[in-house]
Amino acid sequence: VAGQVRLNRESQEAVLKTRMVPAQTILPRLQRSVRQTCNATKKNVNLHLNGGGTLITNDVLNDMVDPLMHILRNAVDHGIEDTAGRIDAGKPAEGNITLEFQRDGNQILVRVQDDGSGLDFTGIRRTAEEHGLLAPGQEVSEEELVNMIFKPNFSTRTKTTQISGRGIGMDAVHTRVMELGGNLHMKSESGRGCVIEMRLPVSLVSTHALLVRVGPQIIAIANHGVQQILYSGDGKFCNIGDEQIFQMGEYEYPVKSLVTLLNIQERRITNRQDRPIILAQTQEKIYALPVEHVIDSRDLVVKDLGKYIPKLHGILGATILGDGSVTSVLDLPDLLRDPHRHIDNTGAGIEPEMEYSLPLALVVDDSLSARRSLGKFLQDSGYEVRMARDGIEAVEILNVLTPKPNILLVDLEMPRMNGIELTAHVRSHEGIADLPIIMVTSRSTSKHRLQAEQAGVNAYFTKPFTEEELLERIEHLKTKN
């Protein structure tokens, strides 16, 4: 039996390795994002990578890109001082951001550290007071102020910018990390920078989990957030007001019932004194969750619930046990958080005050690789992107797309309807006639440039092009329009 278990584990690890890629494969996209933000903010910042050879499954790594780009843009825009400010503070003229990947068991530790000015705690407090999250003059720790950043739509900025969050706060990053089965922590020291740490699973395909009995059901609990397993004899249950507490020495843990959280019909059982208690860590505190029995601890393959079932609060997915039965896999930190995240636990909510829609770009190119490459570049630059394979498909999209795109990028030579014909169509139709159009093509002759200009193309770029120049031209046309 031991040999079969070992062989099964080795086979599983070999399969997972085929899905893994080095963390450094996403570095070019992150460097481009930092470079673009530096150009927009007139700052000089270097991005350093440590642990780039750390292996992560491709799906996890791709899902990390957007949160990381948001964090890096924030670091440049909000954290790193300008050159004059850094010199006055006795720092090097160029700012530095260090991105580190490190394997820690079956998790990946991602650390982003900058040497900027740190968090603006005064601004955070002011915004919290304006939204009713804090009473004027209320005493709070710096850690509590840091947690305010993760509130929905919380931002110290008064207007949307195209640089950092573009109106989307750290709440979006925090939510995405939690959806991936990870957790996020931030700490800052005034004048010395900020450190953001994310812990994410190496793979979303499998997880180490506890099998426990809750009521009449056997449930799998992913080890993410599980701190310790105790027994009720190690401490005592007591009531403080309306809240039940599990007290163990000087430590007190609020008690939560899995039966209640999962809406499971409770069985009548004797109150065993040796009942197992799982301690689960969330962003705010540690909770005690009694269960009837801890059956086993094992590696499980987690299956997605499919596209027809919406995201369920606290459920990672499902797994098939050895006896053929199917059970849910729980994410305790997610399950313990309030599912109505737009409402604060004090009853005060943050109402959106800014416009959060991203500018929209339509990319038209018959080459799949060119279309995807240009689309990914625009997404990384803060645009929502739609794509079309030729002019006819682009016309169909323009007829139904609401709102209309802010910019149109077209190839010259395409089947059915080429870029010149598409431009002429756009210029002749009311409502989209003034839409900025940039032609990106491999044709560099003066004849083709003249044809594009006569049709109404605003800018003409030949492949290969410089991304910074293209983005600068896009921003100019979009602002002018």
Coordinates of C-alpha atoms in Angstrom, one line a residue:
V1 CA 0.0 0.0 0.0
A2 CA 2.8 2.4 0.9
G3 CA 4.4 1.7 -2.5
Q4 CA 1.2 2.5 -4.3
V5 CA 0.7 5.8 -2.4
R6 CA 4.3 6.8 -3.2
L7 CA 3.9 5.9 -6.9
N8 CA 0.6 7.8 -7.0
R9 CA 2.2 10.9 -5.4
E10 CA 5.2 10.8 -7.8
S11 CA 2.8 10.5 -10.8
Q12 CA 0.7 13.4 -9.6
E13 CA 3.8 15.6 -9.1
A14 CA 5.1 14.7 -12.6
V15 CA 1.8 15.7 -14.2
L16 CA 1.7 19.0 -12.3
K17 CA 5.3 19.8 -13.4
T18 CA 4.2 19.6 -17.0
R19 CA 1.8 22.5 -16.2
M20 CA 4.5 24.6 -14.4
V21 CA 6.5 27.6 -15.8
P22 CA 9.1 29.9 -14.2
A23 CA 7.7 33.0 -12.6
Q24 CA 10.1 35.1 -14.7
T25 CA 8.0 34.5 -17.9
I26 CA 5.6 37.3 -16.8
L27 CA 8.5 39.8 -16.2
P28 CA 8.4 41.5 -19.6
R29 CA 4.7 42.5 -19.1
L30 CA 5.4 43.8 -15.6
Q31 CA 8.5 45.7 -16.8
R32 CA 6.4 47.3 -19.6
S33 CA 3.7 48.3 -17.1
V34 CA 6.3 49.9 -14.8
R35 CA 8.0 51.7 -17.7
Q36 CA 4.7 53.1 -18.9
T37 CA 3.8 54.3 -15.5
C38 CA 7.2 55.9 -15.1
N39 CA 6.7 57.8 -18.4
A40 CA 3.3 59.0 -17.3
T41 CA 4.5 60.2 -13.9
K42 CA 7.9 61.5 -14.9
K43 CA 9.6 59.2 -12.4
N44 CA 12.7 56.9 -12.6
V45 CA 12.0 53.5 -11.1
N46 CA 13.9 50.2 -11.4
L47 CA 12.1 46.8 -11.1
H48 CA 14.2 44.0 -9.7
L49 CA 13.2 40.3 -9.7
N50 CA 14.3 37.7 -7.2
G51 CA 13.4 34.0 -7.4
G52 CA 12.4 34.2 -11.1
G53 CA 13.1 30.5 -11.6
T54 CA 10.4 29.5 -9.1
L55 CA 7.9 27.1 -10.8
I56 CA 4.2 27.9 -10.7
T57 CA 1.4 26.4 -12.7
N58 CA 0.6 28.5 -15.8
D59 CA -3.0 29.2 -14.8
V60 CA -2.0 30.6 -11.3
L61 CA 0.8 32.7 -12.9
N62 CA -1.5 34.2 -15.5
D63 CA -4.1 35.0 -12.9
M64 CA -1.5 36.8 -10.9
V65 CA -0.5 39.2 -13.6
D66 CA -3.3 41.8 -13.3
P67 CA -3.1 42.1 -9.4
L68 CA 0.7 42.4 -9.7
M69 CA 0.5 45.1 -12.4
H70 CA -2.0 47.0 -10.3
I71 CA 0.3 46.8 -7.2
L72 CA 3.3 47.9 -9.3
R73 CA 1.5 50.9 -10.8
N74 CA 0.3 51.9 -7.3
A75 CA 3.9 51.7 -6.1
V76 CA 5.2 54.0 -8.8
D77 CA 2.3 56.4 -8.7
H78 CA 1.5 56.6 -5.0
G79 CA 4.6 55.3 -3.2
I80 CA 7.8 56.3 -5.1
E81 CA 8.7 60.0 -4.7
D82 CA 9.8 62.1 -7.7
T83 CA 13.5 62.7 -8.2
A84 CA 13.6 66.0 -6.3
G85 CA 11.7 64.5 -3.4
R86 CA 13.9 61.5 -3.1
I87 CA 17.1 63.6 -3.1
D88 CA 15.6 65.8 -0.4
A89 CA 14.9 62.7 1.6
G90 CA 18.5 61.5 1.2
K91 CA 17.5 58.6 -1.1
P92 CA 19.0 57.6 -4.5
A93 CA 17.5 59.6 -7.4
E94 CA 16.0 56.4 -8.9
G95 CA 13.4 54.5 -7.0
N96 CA 13.5 50.7 -6.6
I97 CA 10.8 48.0 -6.5
T98 CA 11.8 44.4 -5.7
L99 CA 9.5 41.6 -6.8
E100 CA 10.3 38.3 -5.1
F101 CA 8.9 34.8 -5.7
Q102 CA 9.6 32.1 -3.1
R103 CA 8.3 28.5 -2.7
D104 CA 6.9 27.8 0.8
G105 CA 5.5 24.2 1.0
N106 CA 2.5 24.0 -1.3
Q107 CA 2.2 27.8 -1.5
I108 CA 4.0 30.6 -3.4
L109 CA 5.1 33.7 -1.5
V110 CA 5.0 36.8 -3.7
R111 CA 6.5 39.9 -2.1
V112 CA 6.5 43.4 -3.6
Q113 CA 8.7 45.9 -1.8
D114 CA 9.4 49.5 -2.7
D115 CA 11.6 52.2 -1.1
G116 CA 9.1 55.0 -1.5
S117 CA 7.4 57.2 1.1
G118 CA 5.1 54.5 2.5
L119 CA 1.3 54.7 3.0
D120 CA -0.4 58.0 3.5
F121 CA -2.0 57.1 6.9
T122 CA -3.3 60.7 7.3
G123 CA -5.1 60.5 3.9
I124 CA -6.4 57.0 4.7
R125 CA -7.9 58.2 8.0
R126 CA -9.4 61.3 6.3
T127 CA -11.1 59.1 3.7
A128 CA -12.3 56.6 6.3
E129 CA -13.8 59.5 8.3
E130 CA -15.5 61.0 5.2
H131 CA -17.2 57.7 4.5
G132 CA -18.3 57.1 8.1
L133 CA -15.9 54.1 8.6
L134 CA -14.2 55.9 11.5
A135 CA -15.5 58.5 14.0
P136 CA -13.5 61.8 14.0
G137 CA -10.6 61.4 16.4
Q138 CA -11.2 57.6 16.9
E139 CA -8.1 55.8 18.0
V140 CA -7.0 53.1 15.5
S141 CA -3.8 51.2 14.9
E142 CA -1.8 51.5 11.7
E143 CA -2.7 47.9 11.0
E144 CA -6.4 48.8 11.2
L145 CA -5.8 51.7 8.8
V146 CA -4.0 49.4 6.4
N147 CA -7.1 47.1 6.4
M148 CA -9.2 50.1 5.4
I149 CA -7.5 50.0 2.0
F150 CA -9.2 46.7 1.2
K151 CA -12.7 48.2 1.7
P152 CA -14.7 48.2 -1.6
N153 CA -14.1 51.4 -3.7
F154 CA -11.8 52.9 -1.0
S155 CA -9.4 55.3 -2.5
T156 CA -7.6 58.4 -1.3
R157 CA -7.7 59.8 -4.8
T158 CA -10.6 62.2 -5.6
K159 CA -10.7 61.4 -9.3
T160 CA -10.0 58.5 -11.7
T161 CA -6.6 58.4 -13.4
Q162 CA -5.3 56.3 -16.2
I163 CA -2.1 55.6 -14.3
S164 CA -2.5 53.4 -11.2
G165 CA -5.9 52.0 -10.2
R166 CA -7.9 53.9 -12.9
G167 CA -10.6 54.1 -10.2
I168 CA -10.3 50.5 -9.0
G169 CA -8.9 50.2 -5.5
M170 CA -6.9 47.6 -3.7
D171 CA -10.1 45.9 -2.9
A172 CA -10.1 44.4 -6.5
V173 CA -6.6 43.0 -5.9
H174 CA -7.5 41.6 -2.5
T175 CA -10.7 40.0 -3.9
R176 CA -8.8 38.4 -6.8
V177 CA -6.1 37.0 -4.5
M178 CA -8.8 35.5 -2.3
E179 CA -10.6 34.0 -5.3
L180 CA -7.3 32.2 -6.1
G181 CA -7.3 30.7 -2.6
G182 CA -4.6 33.0 -1.3
N183 CA -4.2 35.8 1.2
L184 CA -2.7 39.3 1.1
H185 CA -1.0 41.4 3.8
M186 CA 0.5 44.9 3.7
K187 CA 2.8 46.7 6.0
S188 CA 4.3 50.2 5.6
E189 CA 6.9 52.3 7.4
S190 CA 6.7 56.1 6.9
G191 CA 9.5 57.3 4.6
R192 CA 10.9 53.8 4.0
G193 CA 8.4 52.2 1.7
C194 CA 5.7 49.6 1.6
V195 CA 5.7 45.7 1.5
I196 CA 2.9 43.7 0.1
E197 CA 2.9 39.9 0.6
M198 CA 0.7 37.5 -1.2
R199 CA 0.5 33.8 -0.5
L200 CA -1.0 31.7 -3.3
P201 CA -1.3 28.0 -4.0
V202 CA 1.3 26.6 -6.3
S203 CA -1.5 24.9 -8.3
L204 CA -5.3 25.4 -8.6
V205 CA -5.6 21.8 -9.7
S206 CA -4.9 20.1 -6.4
T207 CA -4.8 21.1 -2.7
H208 CA -4.0 19.6 0.6
A209 CA -7.2 19.3 2.6
L210 CA -8.8 18.0 5.8
L211 CA -11.7 15.6 5.5
V212 CA -14.1 16.4 8.4
R213 CA -17.6 15.3 9.3
V214 CA -20.1 18.2 9.7
G215 CA -23.6 17.1 10.5
P216 CA -24.5 14.2 8.2
Q217 CA -21.9 15.2 5.6
I218 CA -18.2 14.7 4.9
I219 CA -16.7 18.0 3.9
A220 CA -13.2 18.8 2.5
I221 CA -11.5 21.9 4.0
A222 CA -8.5 23.3 2.0
N223 CA -5.6 23.9 4.3
H224 CA -5.5 27.6 3.2
G225 CA -6.1 29.6 6.4
V226 CA -6.1 26.6 8.7
Q227 CA -3.8 27.4 11.7
Q228 CA -4.3 24.6 14.1
I229 CA -6.5 21.7 15.2
L230 CA -7.4 21.7 18.9
Y231 CA -9.8 19.7 21.0
S232 CA -12.5 21.1 23.2
G233 CA -10.8 19.7 26.3
D234 CA -7.8 22.0 25.6
G235 CA -9.9 25.0 26.6
K236 CA -13.5 25.9 27.4
F237 CA -16.5 27.4 25.7
C238 CA -18.1 30.5 27.3
N239 CA -20.5 33.3 26.3
I240 CA -19.6 37.0 26.3
G241 CA -22.8 38.8 25.6
D242 CA -24.4 37.3 22.5
E243 CA -21.1 35.9 21.3
Q244 CA -19.7 32.4 22.0
I245 CA -16.0 32.3 22.7
F246 CA -13.5 29.4 22.9
Q247 CA -11.0 30.3 25.6
M248 CA -7.6 28.6 25.8
G249 CA -5.4 30.2 28.4
E250 CA -5.0 33.9 27.6
Y251 CA -6.3 33.4 24.0
E252 CA -9.9 33.9 23.1
Y253 CA -11.4 32.8 19.7
P254 CA -14.9 33.7 18.4
V255 CA -16.8 30.5 17.7
K256 CA -18.5 30.0 14.3
S257 CA -20.6 27.0 13.4
L258 CA -20.0 25.3 10.1
V259 CA -23.5 23.8 10.3
T260 CA -24.9 27.3 10.3
L261 CA -22.5 28.7 7.7
L262 CA -23.2 25.9 5.2
N263 CA -27.0 25.7 6.1
I264 CA -26.7 22.0 6.9
Q265 CA -29.4 20.3 8.9
E266 CA -27.8 19.6 12.3
R267 CA -28.0 16.2 13.8
R268 CA -28.7 15.6 17.5
I269 CA -25.5 14.3 19.0
T270 CA -24.0 14.3 22.4
N271 CA -21.8 17.2 23.3
R272 CA -18.4 15.4 23.3
Q273 CA -15.7 17.0 25.3
D274 CA -13.0 15.9 22.9
R275 CA -14.7 17.5 19.9
P276 CA -12.1 18.8 17.3
I277 CA -11.9 22.5 16.8
I278 CA -10.3 24.0 13.7
L279 CA -8.7 27.4 14.1
A280 CA -9.0 29.4 10.9
Q281 CA -7.2 32.7 10.1
T282 CA -9.0 35.5 8.1
Q283 CA -7.7 39.0 7.3
E284 CA -9.2 40.3 10.6
K285 CA -9.0 37.6 13.3
I286 CA -8.8 33.9 14.1
Y287 CA -12.0 31.9 14.5
A288 CA -12.8 28.6 16.2
L289 CA -14.9 26.1 14.2
P290 CA -16.0 22.9 16.0
V291 CA -16.5 19.8 13.9
E292 CA -17.8 16.3 14.8
H293 CA -14.7 14.4 13.6
V294 CA -11.5 14.9 11.6
I295 CA -11.4 11.9 9.3
D296 CA -8.2 12.3 7.3
S297 CA -5.7 14.7 5.7
R298 CA -4.9 14.2 2.1
D299 CA -4.1 15.8 -1.3
L300 CA -7.2 16.2 -3.4
V301 CA -7.8 17.1 -7.0
V302 CA -10.2 20.0 -7.1
K303 CA -12.7 20.2 -9.9
D304 CA -14.3 23.5 -11.0
L305 CA -18.0 23.6 -10.6
G306 CA -18.4 24.6 -14.3
K307 CA -19.7 27.6 -16.2
Y308 CA -23.4 27.0 -15.3
I309 CA -22.9 27.3 -11.6
P310 CA -22.0 30.8 -10.3
K311 CA -19.2 31.5 -7.9
L312 CA -20.3 30.2 -4.5
H313 CA -19.3 31.9 -1.4
G314 CA -16.5 29.9 0.4
I315 CA -16.5 27.0 -2.1
L316 CA -13.3 26.3 -4.1
G317 CA -14.8 23.5 -6.1
A318 CA -15.6 19.8 -5.7
T319 CA -13.6 16.6 -5.4
I320 CA -14.3 12.9 -5.8
L321 CA -13.3 10.8 -2.8
G322 CA -12.0 7.3 -2.9
D323 CA -15.4 5.7 -2.5
G324 CA -16.7 7.6 -5.5
S325 CA -18.7 10.2 -3.5
V326 CA -18.5 13.9 -4.4
T327 CA -18.0 16.5 -1.8
S328 CA -17.4 20.3 -1.6
V329 CA -14.0 21.8 -1.0
L330 CA -14.2 24.7 1.4
D331 CA -12.1 27.9 1.6
L332 CA -12.5 28.8 5.2
P333 CA -11.2 32.4 5.1
D334 CA -13.6 33.2 2.2
L335 CA -16.5 31.4 3.9
L336 CA -15.9 33.4 7.1
R337 CA -15.9 36.7 5.4
D338 CA -19.2 38.6 5.1
P339 CA -20.6 37.7 1.6
H340 CA -22.2 41.2 1.4
R341 CA -18.8 42.8 1.0
H342 CA -20.2 46.2 -0.1
I343 CA -21.5 46.7 3.5
D344 CA -19.2 47.3 6.3
N345 CA -19.7 45.5 9.6
T346 CA -20.6 48.7 11.3
G347 CA -23.5 49.2 8.8
A348 CA -21.6 51.9 6.9
G349 CA -21.0 51.3 3.2
I350 CA -18.8 53.1 0.7
E351 CA -20.8 54.3 -2.2
P352 CA -19.0 54.7 -5.6
E353 CA -18.2 58.3 -6.2
M354 CA -16.1 57.9 -9.4
E355 CA -16.5 56.6 -12.8
Y356 CA -14.8 53.2 -13.1
S357 CA -15.3 52.2 -16.8
L358 CA -12.1 51.7 -18.7
P359 CA -11.5 53.2 -22.1
L360 CA -12.5 50.8 -24.9
A361 CA -10.3 49.9 -27.9
L362 CA -11.2 47.9 -31.0
V363 CA -8.4 45.9 -32.6
V364 CA -8.9 44.7 -36.2
D365 CA -6.3 42.4 -37.7
D366 CA -6.6 39.1 -39.6
S367 CA -3.4 37.7 -38.0
L368 CA -4.3 35.9 -34.7
S369 CA -0.8 36.4 -33.2
A370 CA -0.7 40.1 -34.1
R371 CA -4.3 40.6 -32.9
R372 CA -3.6 39.0 -29.5
S373 CA -0.3 40.7 -29.0
L374 CA -1.7 44.2 -29.7
G375 CA -4.7 43.4 -27.5
K376 CA -2.6 42.2 -24.6
F377 CA -0.5 45.4 -24.9
L378 CA -3.6 47.6 -24.7
Q379 CA -5.0 45.6 -21.8
D380 CA -1.8 46.0 -19.9
S381 CA -2.0 49.7 -20.6
G382 CA -5.4 50.0 -19.0
Y383 CA -7.8 49.5 -21.9
E384 CA -10.8 47.2 -22.3
V385 CA -10.3 45.5 -25.6
R386 CA -12.6 44.1 -28.3
M387 CA -11.1 42.2 -31.3
A388 CA -12.2 41.6 -34.9
R389 CA -10.7 39.4 -37.7
D390 CA -11.5 41.8 -40.6
G391 CA -13.4 44.9 -41.5
I392 CA -16.8 43.2 -41.9
E393 CA -16.6 41.7 -38.4
A394 CA -15.5 45.1 -37.1
V395 CA -18.5 46.8 -38.7
E396 CA -20.8 44.2 -37.1
I397 CA -19.2 45.0 -33.7
L398 CA -19.5 48.7 -34.2
N399 CA -23.2 48.4 -35.0
V400 CA -24.0 46.8 -31.7
L401 CA -21.3 48.0 -29.4
T402 CA -22.4 50.4 -26.6
P403 CA -20.6 52.6 -25.7
K404 CA -18.6 53.2 -28.9
P405 CA -14.8 52.6 -28.8
N406 CA -12.4 55.3 -27.8
I407 CA -9.9 54.2 -30.3
L408 CA -9.8 51.9 -33.4
L409 CA -6.6 50.1 -34.4
V410 CA -6.7 48.5 -37.9
D411 CA -4.4 46.5 -40.1
L412 CA -4.2 47.5 -43.8
E413 CA -4.5 44.2 -45.7
M414 CA -7.4 42.0 -44.6
P415 CA -9.9 39.7 -46.3
R416 CA -13.4 40.8 -47.1
M417 CA -12.9 44.4 -46.0
N418 CA -9.4 45.9 -45.6
G419 CA -8.3 48.7 -43.4
I420 CA -8.8 51.5 -46.0
E421 CA -12.3 50.4 -46.7
L422 CA -13.1 50.1 -43.0
T423 CA -11.8 53.6 -42.4
A424 CA -13.9 55.0 -45.2
H425 CA -17.0 53.2 -43.8
V426 CA -16.4 54.7 -40.3
R427 CA -15.9 58.2 -41.7
S428 CA -19.1 58.1 -43.6
H429 CA -21.4 57.0 -40.7
E430 CA -22.8 59.5 -38.2
G431 CA -22.0 58.7 -34.6
I432 CA -18.6 57.1 -35.3
A433 CA -17.3 59.5 -38.0
D434 CA -14.9 61.2 -35.5
L435 CA -13.6 57.9 -34.0
P436 CA -9.8 58.1 -33.9
I437 CA -8.2 55.5 -36.2
I438 CA -4.6 54.2 -36.1
M439 CA -3.4 51.9 -38.8
V440 CA -0.8 49.4 -37.8
T441 CA 0.7 47.5 -40.8
S442 CA 3.8 46.1 -42.3
R443 CA 3.4 48.2 -45.4
S444 CA 5.8 51.2 -45.3
T445 CA 5.6 52.7 -48.8
S446 CA 4.5 56.3 -49.3
K447 CA 1.7 55.1 -51.6
H448 CA 0.0 53.2 -48.7
R449 CA 0.5 56.0 -46.3
L450 CA -1.1 58.4 -48.8
Q451 CA -4.1 56.1 -49.3
A452 CA -4.6 55.8 -45.5
E453 CA -4.4 59.6 -45.0
Q454 CA -6.9 60.2 -47.8
A455 CA -9.3 57.6 -46.2
G456 CA -9.1 59.4 -42.9
V457 CA -6.6 57.5 -40.8
N458 CA -5.3 59.7 -37.9
A459 CA -1.9 57.9 -37.4
Y460 CA 0.1 55.4 -39.4
F461 CA 2.5 52.9 -37.7
T462 CA 4.6 50.3 -39.4
K463 CA 5.5 46.9 -37.8
P464 CA 7.6 46.5 -35.7
F465 CA 6.6 49.6 -33.8
T466 CA 7.7 51.2 -30.5
E467 CA 5.1 50.5 -27.8
E468 CA 5.8 53.7 -26.0
E469 CA 5.3 55.8 -29.1
L470 CA 2.1 54.0 -30.0
L471 CA 0.6 54.4 -26.5
E472 CA 1.6 58.1 -26.5
R473 CA -0.2 58.6 -29.9
I474 CA -3.3 56.7 -28.6
E475 CA -3.5 58.9 -25.5
H476 CA -3.1 62.0 -27.6
L477 CA -5.8 61.1 -30.0
K478 CA -8.2 59.9 -27.3
T479 CA -7.7 63.1 -25.3
K480 CA -8.1 65.3 -28.4
N481 CA -11.3 63.5 -29.4

